[in-house]
């Protein structure tokens, strides 16, 4: 049995890979090769230490990261098929896996429903009896934070600080009861319920501990209380030695607003006194100047663990700080500089990124990029299939294709409303649990008549009969043998549900028109690929086949190759990415650091500034070769120009004046701008490698 790590690791990486004497924390600085350590360690466990791949779990926070990790592991193994036996997933995917197998242990039927954010929004709206969307979102966020903090409704009510919090807590209590009646869970329950299960059921907990002998966690600093508790329950037992590797970086903890706790890194050492701490400080991404600036900024935060990034990429180009007159000039200059720099270096557009604190900063930059004909993409942009109006229509299609799809049933039967309210669905949910059947099937079960009054049961069954009729038509063999004309079935469905009128009843005319245009685009797209048009195979598709195609496309969307375009992104969405050339914009007091609540306590304000400083650190360390930072003297807010001050974080970067003196720029005419651009392009200078 070999204890030699895989070839090409530095000394701390090698130590992290081969350490198996107990719990291990790998402090992985930005760009220090943390994913390589995780994948190499999994390969080491399987090939050198004899672990069955089915007993290893690697957890991360995004499906994309999990997929990339599994692909990299497959390339390292002598038998690549073993990679598919691993559990490489998000925390929530592991939670689903546990709940699907242990549903009875938490009072759920096997086919429980998972409600998405929009479904839950509607539920909170009904329970709170309000149409104030901001209030609904605040209550929804409070419920999420309570669940992630493992705080039950009764404790939330007891600990409420004011009437607003008490109202949210009362809605929370009703929300939990309603989900239980629906036999449904929300996103936060996917981790909360396994924690409750393992706390209360030792045999099931022991079974999962035996099943998962070694646990690896990526981005550990982003875990919340609930996720940390799940980890503890999986790795600790009376006769079990804790075997796990947590990989994280306290300097990149930027998700406190959604419940993540950087304190989990500190708590790890308390709960596991034998914890081995290994630091990865060599950065393989950035030049020395960029890392010096990042280290200088983050040194102003209190440290859980001391570390300092370094690189062998050389000193690199000076960091430039540009002070602009206003946000219009900022956007214009960025577009000009990207265009000129790309021409001079012969780069791709995708070598450039523009990073900002908030989405509201993107609009004026987009306008400038379009004027300069610069292609761009925006990270975190909403998928077409994620728009609420598209999901509404898809819910009908999903239900036609599978009447056992409970989340689709709940969404379709209540959007638009058709006389089936919450009380009806609660009774139906309890009845479906009793008979272990779908909500749709429960509507026709004998005995439901005793549970629901005619005024409740009649509209419910009318809806179900409507779906049955559409399903029959959609699957009925037609002239081509593929079912009735998809366009005709779809048109009749849209006519019957009267969705256009619903939109105009729910939204102002402008929003309703935009949403209806999206629906028309979607339904026309379906028709073109159904009987009204041929796909690439030349075969017609019925509505059921189209529904399956839509489901597959919505899952795969975003997996195509990245286009050659400038990346625009919030700082939060940029975490985990890297770019040769980065423009960090709007680095001003009130934006970065974000203003926050001025009436908050000193402790709260201090914690917020520390997190904002970590966000600045994340932004700086996205840059590989060049970094340019902009701030404005004035910025338009609510239609008015307001004075801005340079961010304290720029001062904390401790840049040498000779390297990066703040540059004052004046607004120039289009004619002068063109002349200066030509002069810049005509001036030869050495081109550093990208």
XYZ file of C-alpha atoms in Angstrom:
690
model
C 0.000 0.000 0.000
C 1.537 3.268 -1.123
C 1.453 6.481 0.915
C 2.946 8.537 -1.890
C 0.713 11.344 -3.191
C -0.010 11.897 -6.838
C 2.694 13.588 -8.878
C 2.828 17.366 -9.125
C 1.600 18.507 -5.696
C 3.458 20.981 -3.523
C 4.387 19.970 0.041
C 1.261 21.249 1.885
C -1.025 19.862 -0.847
C 0.727 16.510 -0.571
C 0.336 16.516 3.215
C -3.388 17.262 2.894
C -3.868 14.402 0.432
C -2.174 11.671 2.452
C -3.334 12.700 5.959
C -5.818 10.077 7.196
C -5.199 9.961 10.951
C -8.380 11.842 11.823
C -10.264 15.071 11.065
C -8.456 17.508 8.777
C -9.021 21.172 7.922
C -7.330 22.451 4.769
C -7.141 26.259 4.770
C -7.068 26.856 1.031
C -6.326 30.428 0.010
C -7.688 31.805 -3.265
C -6.178 30.049 -6.297
C -4.229 27.563 -4.166
C -5.478 24.375 -5.856
C -8.130 23.206 -3.377
C -10.150 21.218 -5.936
C -6.971 19.419 -6.950
C -6.388 18.428 -3.326
C -9.939 17.068 -2.955
C -9.854 15.073 -6.198
C -6.346 13.723 -5.557
C -7.337 12.724 -2.032
C -10.341 10.768 -3.297
C -8.110 8.986 -5.816
C -5.617 8.277 -3.001
C -8.395 6.852 -0.784
C -9.562 4.484 -3.520
C -6.337 3.389 -5.182
C -3.778 3.583 -2.364
C -5.856 3.041 0.773
C -8.451 0.571 -0.492
C -11.630 2.545 0.181
C -14.780 1.388 -1.584
C -15.836 4.426 -3.695
C -19.435 3.869 -2.569
C -18.386 4.832 0.979
C -16.877 8.216 0.034
C -18.885 11.453 -0.168
C -17.638 14.804 -1.445
C -19.965 17.746 -0.796
C -19.969 21.176 -2.384
C -22.442 24.016 -3.007
C -23.255 23.942 -6.723
C -24.161 21.204 -9.185
C -21.598 22.623 -11.605
C -18.790 22.244 -9.056
C -19.908 18.698 -8.233
C -19.988 17.716 -11.918
C -16.541 19.187 -12.548
C -15.163 17.399 -9.491
C -16.548 14.033 -10.590
C -15.109 14.463 -14.097
C -11.671 15.293 -12.686
C -11.753 12.288 -10.353
C -12.639 9.976 -13.259
C -9.509 11.125 -15.106
C -7.336 10.284 -12.086
C -8.633 6.753 -11.513
C -7.303 3.643 -13.262
C -10.927 2.511 -13.433
C -12.837 5.712 -14.360
C -16.195 3.965 -13.848
C -15.527 4.019 -10.096
C -16.117 7.795 -10.129
C -19.812 7.152 -10.734
C -19.979 5.071 -7.547
C -18.935 8.061 -5.446
C -21.382 10.447 -3.799
C -20.224 13.751 -5.301
C -23.039 16.234 -4.813
C -24.326 19.363 -3.140
C -25.408 19.248 0.498
C -29.007 19.510 -0.685
C -28.672 16.618 -3.146
C -27.348 14.429 -0.330
C -30.324 15.555 1.762
C -32.727 14.484 -0.989
C -30.994 11.104 -1.201
C -31.379 10.583 2.550
C -35.007 11.704 2.629
C -36.044 9.591 -0.358
C -34.779 6.508 1.477
C -35.897 7.503 4.966
C -39.129 9.399 4.232
C -41.175 7.455 6.780
C -38.748 8.462 9.521
C -39.723 12.133 9.119
C -43.440 11.556 8.487
C -43.339 11.842 4.697
C -44.657 9.559 1.988
C -42.136 8.153 -0.484
C -43.204 10.545 -3.246
C -43.075 13.765 -1.218
C -42.948 17.025 -3.167
C -40.142 19.578 -3.240
C -41.482 23.131 -3.471
C -39.391 25.714 -5.300
C -38.942 29.335 -4.202
C -41.876 30.619 -6.261
C -44.194 27.938 -4.863
C -43.138 28.880 -1.328
C -43.585 32.586 -2.086
C -47.218 31.939 -2.997
C -47.728 29.899 0.156
C -46.261 32.647 2.382
C -48.376 35.216 0.537
C -51.564 33.289 1.350
C -50.566 32.749 4.986
C -49.472 36.342 5.585
C -52.615 37.664 3.832
C -50.683 40.384 2.032
C -49.670 41.374 -1.488
C -46.629 43.370 -0.328
C -43.881 41.501 -2.176
C -41.055 42.996 -0.111
C -42.765 41.913 3.103
C -43.342 38.417 1.703
C -39.661 38.150 0.723
C -38.595 39.326 4.199
C -40.792 36.712 5.869
C -39.562 34.066 3.439
C -35.951 35.003 4.235
C -36.638 34.910 7.988
C -38.152 31.434 7.678
C -35.106 30.262 5.731
C -32.701 31.667 8.335
C -34.693 30.067 11.167
C -34.627 26.687 9.458
C -30.922 26.946 8.656
C -30.286 27.908 12.264
C -32.337 24.903 13.475
C -34.818 27.201 15.233
C -38.350 25.788 15.356
C -41.488 27.978 15.080
C -42.261 27.999 18.806
C -38.760 29.237 19.664
C -38.978 31.826 16.887
C -42.262 33.134 18.331
C -40.887 33.171 21.888
C -37.679 35.001 20.896
C -39.288 37.591 18.588
C -37.849 41.063 19.209
C -40.754 43.071 17.796
C -44.211 42.681 16.224
C -42.818 42.303 12.682
C -40.650 39.406 13.807
C -43.539 37.917 15.770
C -45.768 38.093 12.671
C -43.081 36.349 10.598
C -42.730 33.669 13.289
C -46.496 33.029 13.319
C -46.463 32.690 9.537
C -43.511 30.299 9.980
C -45.609 28.082 12.272
C -48.475 27.962 9.778
C -46.025 27.468 6.904
C -44.471 24.383 8.510
C -47.913 22.915 9.241
C -49.100 23.554 5.689
C -46.029 21.953 4.096
C -46.558 18.915 6.311
C -50.184 18.706 5.226
C -49.156 19.004 1.585
C -46.592 16.216 2.103
C -44.057 18.698 0.737
C -40.685 20.134 1.721
C -38.839 23.291 0.769
C -35.159 23.756 -0.109
C -34.072 24.302 3.509
C -35.916 21.176 4.701
C -33.634 19.035 2.541
C -30.935 19.492 5.180
C -32.991 20.338 8.267
C -35.068 17.156 8.149
C -32.080 14.761 7.838
C -30.545 16.544 10.850
C -33.730 15.997 12.874
C -33.884 12.394 11.660
C -30.293 11.620 12.700
C -30.750 13.345 16.059
C -33.840 11.305 16.886
C -33.122 7.952 15.263
C -29.809 6.305 16.192
C -30.248 3.169 14.016
C -30.784 5.248 10.861
C -27.895 7.533 11.775
C -25.628 4.502 12.340
C -26.669 3.078 8.965
C -25.634 6.261 7.143
C -22.386 6.508 9.115
C -21.478 2.985 7.982
C -22.479 3.854 4.441
C -20.287 6.999 4.311
C -16.892 6.137 5.784
C -15.080 9.253 4.570
C -16.491 12.743 4.037
C -14.915 15.646 2.117
C -16.401 19.162 2.129
C -15.561 21.990 -0.255
C -16.107 25.713 0.534
C -16.513 24.821 4.197
C -16.595 28.485 5.248
C -19.976 28.777 3.466
C -21.742 26.196 5.657
C -24.600 27.273 7.897
C -25.535 25.893 11.311
C -27.747 23.190 9.821
C -25.139 21.975 7.319
C -22.466 21.847 10.025
C -24.768 19.820 12.261
C -25.407 17.351 9.419
C -21.659 16.910 8.978
C -21.155 16.329 12.714
C -23.936 13.751 12.822
C -22.442 11.864 9.866
C -18.861 11.717 11.170
C -19.248 11.279 14.955
C -20.346 8.159 16.801
C -19.649 6.298 20.029
C -17.151 3.928 18.417
C -16.430 5.977 15.290
C -13.249 7.936 14.682
C -14.152 11.162 12.832
C -12.843 10.781 9.296
C -13.271 13.865 7.147
C -11.461 16.641 5.310
C -12.964 20.119 5.299
C -11.547 22.567 2.765
C -12.251 26.256 3.214
C -10.970 29.808 3.538
C -12.146 32.193 6.245
C -11.005 35.115 4.060
C -13.614 34.172 1.420
C -16.638 33.843 3.730
C -19.144 36.139 1.987
C -22.549 34.528 2.548
C -23.590 35.517 6.082
C -26.721 37.132 4.597
C -28.015 33.675 3.677
C -27.099 32.048 6.976
C -23.496 30.919 6.401
C -21.311 31.174 9.489
C -17.554 31.668 9.291
C -17.568 30.716 12.983
C -18.019 27.099 11.865
C -14.291 27.109 11.083
C -13.519 28.089 14.672
C -16.092 25.654 16.089
C -14.504 22.798 14.141
C -11.387 22.990 16.298
C -13.491 22.996 19.487
C -15.687 20.048 18.499
C -12.730 18.075 17.121
C -9.693 18.768 19.368
C -7.478 16.453 17.275
C -8.147 18.523 14.136
C -5.156 18.702 11.795
C -4.851 22.157 10.165
C -2.944 22.438 6.868
C -2.491 25.777 5.084
C -2.325 26.186 1.313
C -0.732 29.605 0.733
C 0.908 29.268 -2.676
C -1.334 30.914 -5.254
C -1.246 29.544 -8.822
C -3.470 32.266 -10.286
C -2.238 35.803 -9.730
C 0.861 37.997 -9.892
C 2.663 39.189 -6.773
C 1.323 42.747 -6.947
C -2.270 41.485 -6.984
C -1.644 39.160 -4.044
C 0.141 41.868 -2.045
C -2.901 44.109 -2.424
C -5.256 41.272 -1.411
C -3.144 40.392 1.634
C -2.983 44.063 2.675
C -6.773 44.468 2.542
C -7.674 41.280 4.381
C -5.063 41.893 7.092
C -7.469 44.510 8.509
C -9.912 41.743 9.500
C -9.508 39.713 12.715
C -8.075 36.307 11.855
C -9.201 32.835 12.830
C -6.083 31.445 11.131
C -3.124 33.497 9.917
C -2.054 32.977 6.322
C -0.572 35.004 3.474
C -0.806 34.231 -0.226
C 2.309 34.189 -2.418
C 3.006 33.404 -6.051
C 5.782 32.467 -8.458
C 4.129 34.369 -11.341
C 6.415 37.382 -10.910
C 5.731 40.952 -9.842
C 3.283 41.672 -12.653
C 1.813 44.912 -13.932
C 0.856 47.731 -11.544
C -2.703 47.828 -10.265
C -4.473 50.897 -11.652
C -6.982 52.925 -9.632
C -9.075 55.355 -11.670
C -11.201 58.097 -10.150
C -14.090 58.987 -12.465
C -16.379 62.014 -12.540
C -19.589 59.928 -12.630
C -20.953 56.472 -13.461
C -21.609 57.335 -17.109
C -17.943 58.186 -17.592
C -16.930 55.104 -15.617
C -18.902 52.836 -17.951
C -17.663 54.623 -21.069
C -13.994 54.452 -20.054
C -14.210 50.772 -19.122
C -15.620 49.918 -22.549
C -12.864 51.937 -24.270
C -10.094 50.384 -22.157
C -11.303 46.830 -22.749
C -11.566 47.412 -26.495
C -8.092 48.972 -26.716
C -6.429 46.417 -24.443
C -7.924 43.487 -26.333
C -6.677 44.918 -29.625
C -3.184 45.523 -28.283
C -2.768 42.151 -26.538
C -4.649 40.203 -29.238
C -6.808 38.698 -26.503
C -10.264 37.131 -26.515
C -13.225 39.061 -25.151
C -13.638 36.306 -22.561
C -10.278 37.255 -21.035
C -12.007 40.261 -19.432
C -14.379 40.534 -16.487
C -16.245 43.488 -15.003
C -17.129 42.898 -11.352
C -19.479 44.990 -9.212
C -21.170 44.895 -5.807
C -24.807 45.068 -6.912
C -26.875 44.239 -9.985
C -28.093 47.846 -10.197
C -24.602 48.864 -11.354
C -24.805 46.726 -14.493
C -27.308 48.715 -16.587
C -25.134 51.726 -17.467
C -22.147 49.447 -18.175
C -24.259 47.278 -20.485
C -25.268 50.367 -22.443
C -21.634 51.372 -22.974
C -20.616 47.874 -24.026
C -23.435 47.783 -26.565
C -22.417 51.185 -27.947
C -18.879 49.888 -28.427
C -20.242 46.619 -29.888
C -18.514 44.566 -27.220
C -20.150 41.144 -26.620
C -20.880 40.336 -22.979
C -22.626 37.838 -20.734
C -24.039 38.413 -17.261
C -23.434 35.834 -14.536
C -26.444 34.857 -12.528
C -28.893 36.002 -15.177
C -32.278 34.308 -14.920
C -32.834 31.339 -17.192
C -35.811 31.647 -19.534
C -37.147 28.427 -18.047
C -36.907 29.928 -14.529
C -39.270 32.818 -15.255
C -42.411 32.451 -13.129
C -44.786 32.648 -16.086
C -42.887 29.911 -17.966
C -42.809 27.703 -14.887
C -46.568 28.182 -14.545
C -47.195 26.820 -18.048
C -44.624 24.054 -17.611
C -46.409 22.946 -14.426
C -49.481 22.071 -16.570
C -47.317 20.192 -19.054
C -45.554 18.296 -16.268
C -48.895 17.317 -14.759
C -50.249 16.150 -18.108
C -47.130 14.005 -18.525
C -47.184 12.688 -14.933
C -50.200 13.134 -12.674
C -48.048 11.969 -9.750
C -46.016 15.207 -9.890
C -47.333 16.854 -6.708
C -45.403 20.182 -6.956
C -46.741 20.607 -10.513
C -50.254 19.797 -9.272
C -50.108 22.424 -6.506
C -48.782 25.102 -8.856
C -51.214 24.350 -11.687
C -54.349 24.053 -9.554
C -53.655 27.414 -7.867
C -52.350 29.386 -10.896
C -54.661 30.871 -11.980
C -56.888 30.372 -8.930
C -59.942 28.226 -9.663
C -61.691 27.843 -6.318
C -59.178 25.368 -4.881
C -57.735 27.022 -1.791
C -55.279 26.215 0.952
C -57.836 24.490 3.191
C -58.764 22.126 0.351
C -55.125 21.307 -0.378
C -54.366 20.669 3.305
C -57.186 18.105 3.504
C -56.105 16.590 0.194
C -52.480 16.375 1.385
C -53.448 14.571 4.589
C -55.682 12.197 2.620
C -52.916 11.439 0.093
C -50.529 10.661 2.961
C -53.079 8.296 4.505
C -53.398 6.363 1.239
C -49.774 6.930 0.124
C -50.866 8.243 -3.254
C -50.449 11.428 -5.284
C -52.590 14.509 -4.682
C -54.167 13.991 -8.109
C -55.102 10.397 -7.352
C -56.422 11.371 -3.899
C -59.002 13.670 -5.521
C -60.783 10.573 -6.924
C -60.248 8.215 -3.965
C -63.319 6.881 -2.227
C -63.836 8.599 1.096
C -62.615 12.031 0.032
C -66.289 13.083 -0.211
C -66.512 12.875 3.580
C -63.521 15.149 3.966
C -64.449 17.945 1.539
C -67.659 19.901 1.007
C -69.142 19.980 -2.501
C -67.990 23.586 -2.993
C -64.416 22.346 -2.438
C -64.605 18.983 -4.192
C -66.410 20.072 -7.388
C -63.804 22.622 -8.618
C -61.027 20.207 -7.600
C -62.412 17.362 -9.697
C -63.261 19.700 -12.578
C -59.577 20.630 -12.720
C -58.462 16.982 -12.561
C -60.891 16.023 -15.321
C -59.545 18.878 -17.422
C -55.996 17.480 -17.008
C -57.180 13.941 -17.766
C -58.806 15.131 -20.984
C -55.617 16.913 -22.095
C -53.542 13.851 -21.245
C -55.829 11.622 -23.268
C -55.587 13.920 -26.281
C -51.827 14.382 -25.907
C -51.139 10.650 -25.897
C -53.831 9.556 -28.371
C -52.317 8.168 -31.604
C -52.762 10.632 -34.481
C -52.157 10.487 -38.235
C -48.413 10.308 -37.694
C -48.761 7.795 -34.862
C -47.368 10.325 -32.373
C -50.538 11.676 -30.779
C -52.953 14.505 -31.497
C -51.571 17.717 -32.963
C -49.515 19.288 -30.160
C -50.380 22.824 -31.274
C -54.121 22.144 -31.035
C -53.866 20.605 -27.554
C -51.654 23.447 -26.375
C -53.979 26.124 -27.763
C -57.001 24.547 -26.075
C -55.121 24.324 -22.786
C -54.123 28.013 -22.910
C -57.663 29.048 -23.841
C -59.164 27.063 -20.990
C -56.852 28.346 -18.249
C -57.232 31.952 -19.503
C -53.677 32.764 -18.445
C -53.495 36.117 -20.244
C -56.404 37.525 -18.222
C -54.805 36.184 -15.047
C -51.586 38.117 -15.786
C -53.459 41.386 -16.353
C -55.414 40.836 -13.115
C -52.228 40.196 -11.112
C -49.760 42.711 -12.581
C -49.696 46.208 -14.040
C -50.231 46.411 -17.798
C -46.543 46.745 -18.669
C -45.428 43.754 -16.571
C -48.395 41.669 -17.726
C -47.636 42.401 -21.380
C -43.963 41.438 -20.935
C -44.896 38.187 -19.195
C -47.534 37.331 -21.793
C -45.007 37.894 -24.596
C -42.682 35.424 -22.852
C -45.529 32.887 -22.693
C -46.316 33.368 -26.397
C -42.645 32.965 -27.272
C -42.524 29.739 -25.266
C -45.736 28.230 -26.660
C -44.807 29.172 -30.242
C -41.414 27.588 -29.688
C -43.176 24.391 -28.560
C -45.485 24.407 -31.571
C -42.588 24.806 -33.998
C -41.029 21.663 -32.557
C -44.304 19.787 -32.423
C -46.766 19.155 -35.193
C -46.402 22.686 -36.537
C -42.743 22.167 -37.391
C -40.098 19.460 -37.611
C -37.107 19.008 -35.367
C -33.678 18.013 -36.645
C -34.719 14.352 -36.794
C -37.610 15.215 -39.101
C -40.107 13.585 -36.723
C -43.218 15.206 -35.301
C -43.597 15.281 -31.516
C -46.724 15.083 -29.430
C -47.209 17.214 -26.319
C -45.878 14.528 -23.964
C -42.659 14.228 -25.959
C -42.323 18.011 -26.026
C -42.728 18.131 -22.240
C -39.890 15.651 -21.794
C -37.748 17.715 -24.159
C -38.446 20.915 -22.166
C -37.560 19.204 -18.873
C -34.256 18.009 -20.312
C -33.432 21.404 -21.826
C -34.149 23.270 -18.593
C -31.816 20.904 -16.711
C -29.035 21.144 -19.269
C -29.350 24.870 -19.940
C -26.111 26.705 -19.195
C -23.869 23.710 -19.809
C -22.907 24.851 -23.300
C -19.393 26.099 -23.989
C -18.769 29.617 -22.700
C -19.095 32.254 -25.465
C -16.264 34.628 -26.358
C -17.664 37.582 -24.446
C -16.768 39.910 -21.586
C -18.107 38.510 -18.316
C -20.176 40.883 -16.191
C -20.808 39.617 -12.696
C -21.595 40.573 -9.139
C -18.748 39.885 -6.731
C -20.807 37.166 -5.037
C -21.412 35.357 -8.349
C -17.727 35.658 -9.336
C -16.485 33.518 -6.443
C -14.683 30.455 -7.775
C -13.948 32.096 -11.145
C -10.776 33.671 -12.500
C -9.958 35.975 -15.394
C -6.723 37.286 -16.938
C -7.937 40.897 -16.756
C -10.378 42.248 -14.167
C -12.152 45.592 -13.822
C -13.477 46.076 -10.282
C -15.955 48.966 -10.505
C -17.816 51.249 -8.107
C -15.386 50.815 -5.211
C -16.876 53.561 -3.066
C -18.149 54.022 0.458
C -21.805 52.977 0.475
C -21.345 50.488 -2.358
C -18.229 48.526 -1.327
C -18.508 48.451 1.626
C -22.279 48.357 1.245
C -24.096 50.951 3.348
C -26.310 48.567 5.312
C -28.561 49.587 8.208
C -27.189 52.800 9.801
C -29.174 52.097 12.998
C -27.638 48.659 13.531
C -25.497 47.940 16.584
C -21.763 48.577 16.571
C -21.148 44.820 16.551
C -23.477 44.281 13.572
C -21.893 47.115 11.586
C -18.415 45.789 12.386
C -19.335 42.272 11.230
C -20.866 43.684 8.031
C -17.727 45.685 7.177
C -15.590 42.599 7.769
C -17.720 40.597 5.337
C -17.586 43.426 2.784
C -13.792 43.436 3.146
C -13.780 39.715 2.384
C -15.891 40.504 -0.681
C -13.251 43.021 -1.804
C -10.619 40.330 -1.241
C -12.593 37.916 -3.432
C -12.793 40.555 -6.171
C -9.062 41.292 -6.115
C -8.122 37.612 -6.213
C -10.235 36.903 -9.318
C -7.523 38.694 -11.355
C -4.707 36.682 -12.878
C -2.608 39.299 -14.699
C -4.077 42.800 -14.471
C -6.443 44.554 -12.104
C -8.061 47.947 -12.650
C -10.250 49.545 -9.986
C -12.660 52.431 -10.549
C -14.627 54.759 -8.294
C -16.759 57.829 -8.980
C -16.928 61.293 -7.459
C -20.639 61.364 -8.236
C -23.130 58.604 -8.940
C -26.736 58.691 -10.058
C -29.157 57.397 -7.457
C -32.935 57.688 -7.778
C -32.424 60.081 -10.688
C -30.142 62.454 -8.768
C -26.359 62.883 -8.736
C -24.986 62.246 -5.239
C -21.456 62.771 -3.889
C -19.313 59.648 -3.422
C -16.174 58.976 -1.387
C -13.445 56.553 -2.348
C -13.738 53.225 -0.507
C -11.609 52.624 2.563
C -10.636 49.328 0.926
C -8.652 51.115 -1.790
C -6.627 52.863 0.890
C -6.131 49.533 2.681
C -4.563 48.016 -0.441
C -1.406 49.990 0.461
C -0.423 50.501 -3.168
C 2.867 52.177 -3.973
C 2.203 55.600 -5.438
C 4.654 54.843 -8.216
C 2.771 51.678 -9.065
C -0.821 52.735 -8.819
C -1.456 56.405 -8.202
C -5.202 57.164 -8.397
C -5.864 58.677 -11.823
C -8.241 61.593 -12.302
C -9.968 61.450 -15.697
C -11.984 64.124 -17.417
C -15.041 63.696 -19.626
C -13.928 63.950 -23.261
C -15.820 64.455 -26.476
C -16.409 61.531 -28.877
C -13.969 63.149 -31.337
C -11.198 63.491 -28.745
C -11.959 60.021 -27.441
C -11.475 58.524 -30.905
C -8.211 60.443 -31.325
C -6.876 59.260 -27.956
C -7.897 55.677 -28.738
C -6.054 55.788 -32.075
C -2.989 57.221 -30.354
C -3.115 54.451 -27.753
C -3.364 51.753 -30.396
C -0.493 53.289 -32.353
C 1.866 53.305 -29.369
C 3.924 50.101 -29.286
C 4.790 48.578 -25.947
C 5.873 45.153 -24.663
C 2.926 42.791 -24.382
C 3.016 40.710 -21.192
C 1.834 37.118 -21.512
C -1.813 36.388 -20.658
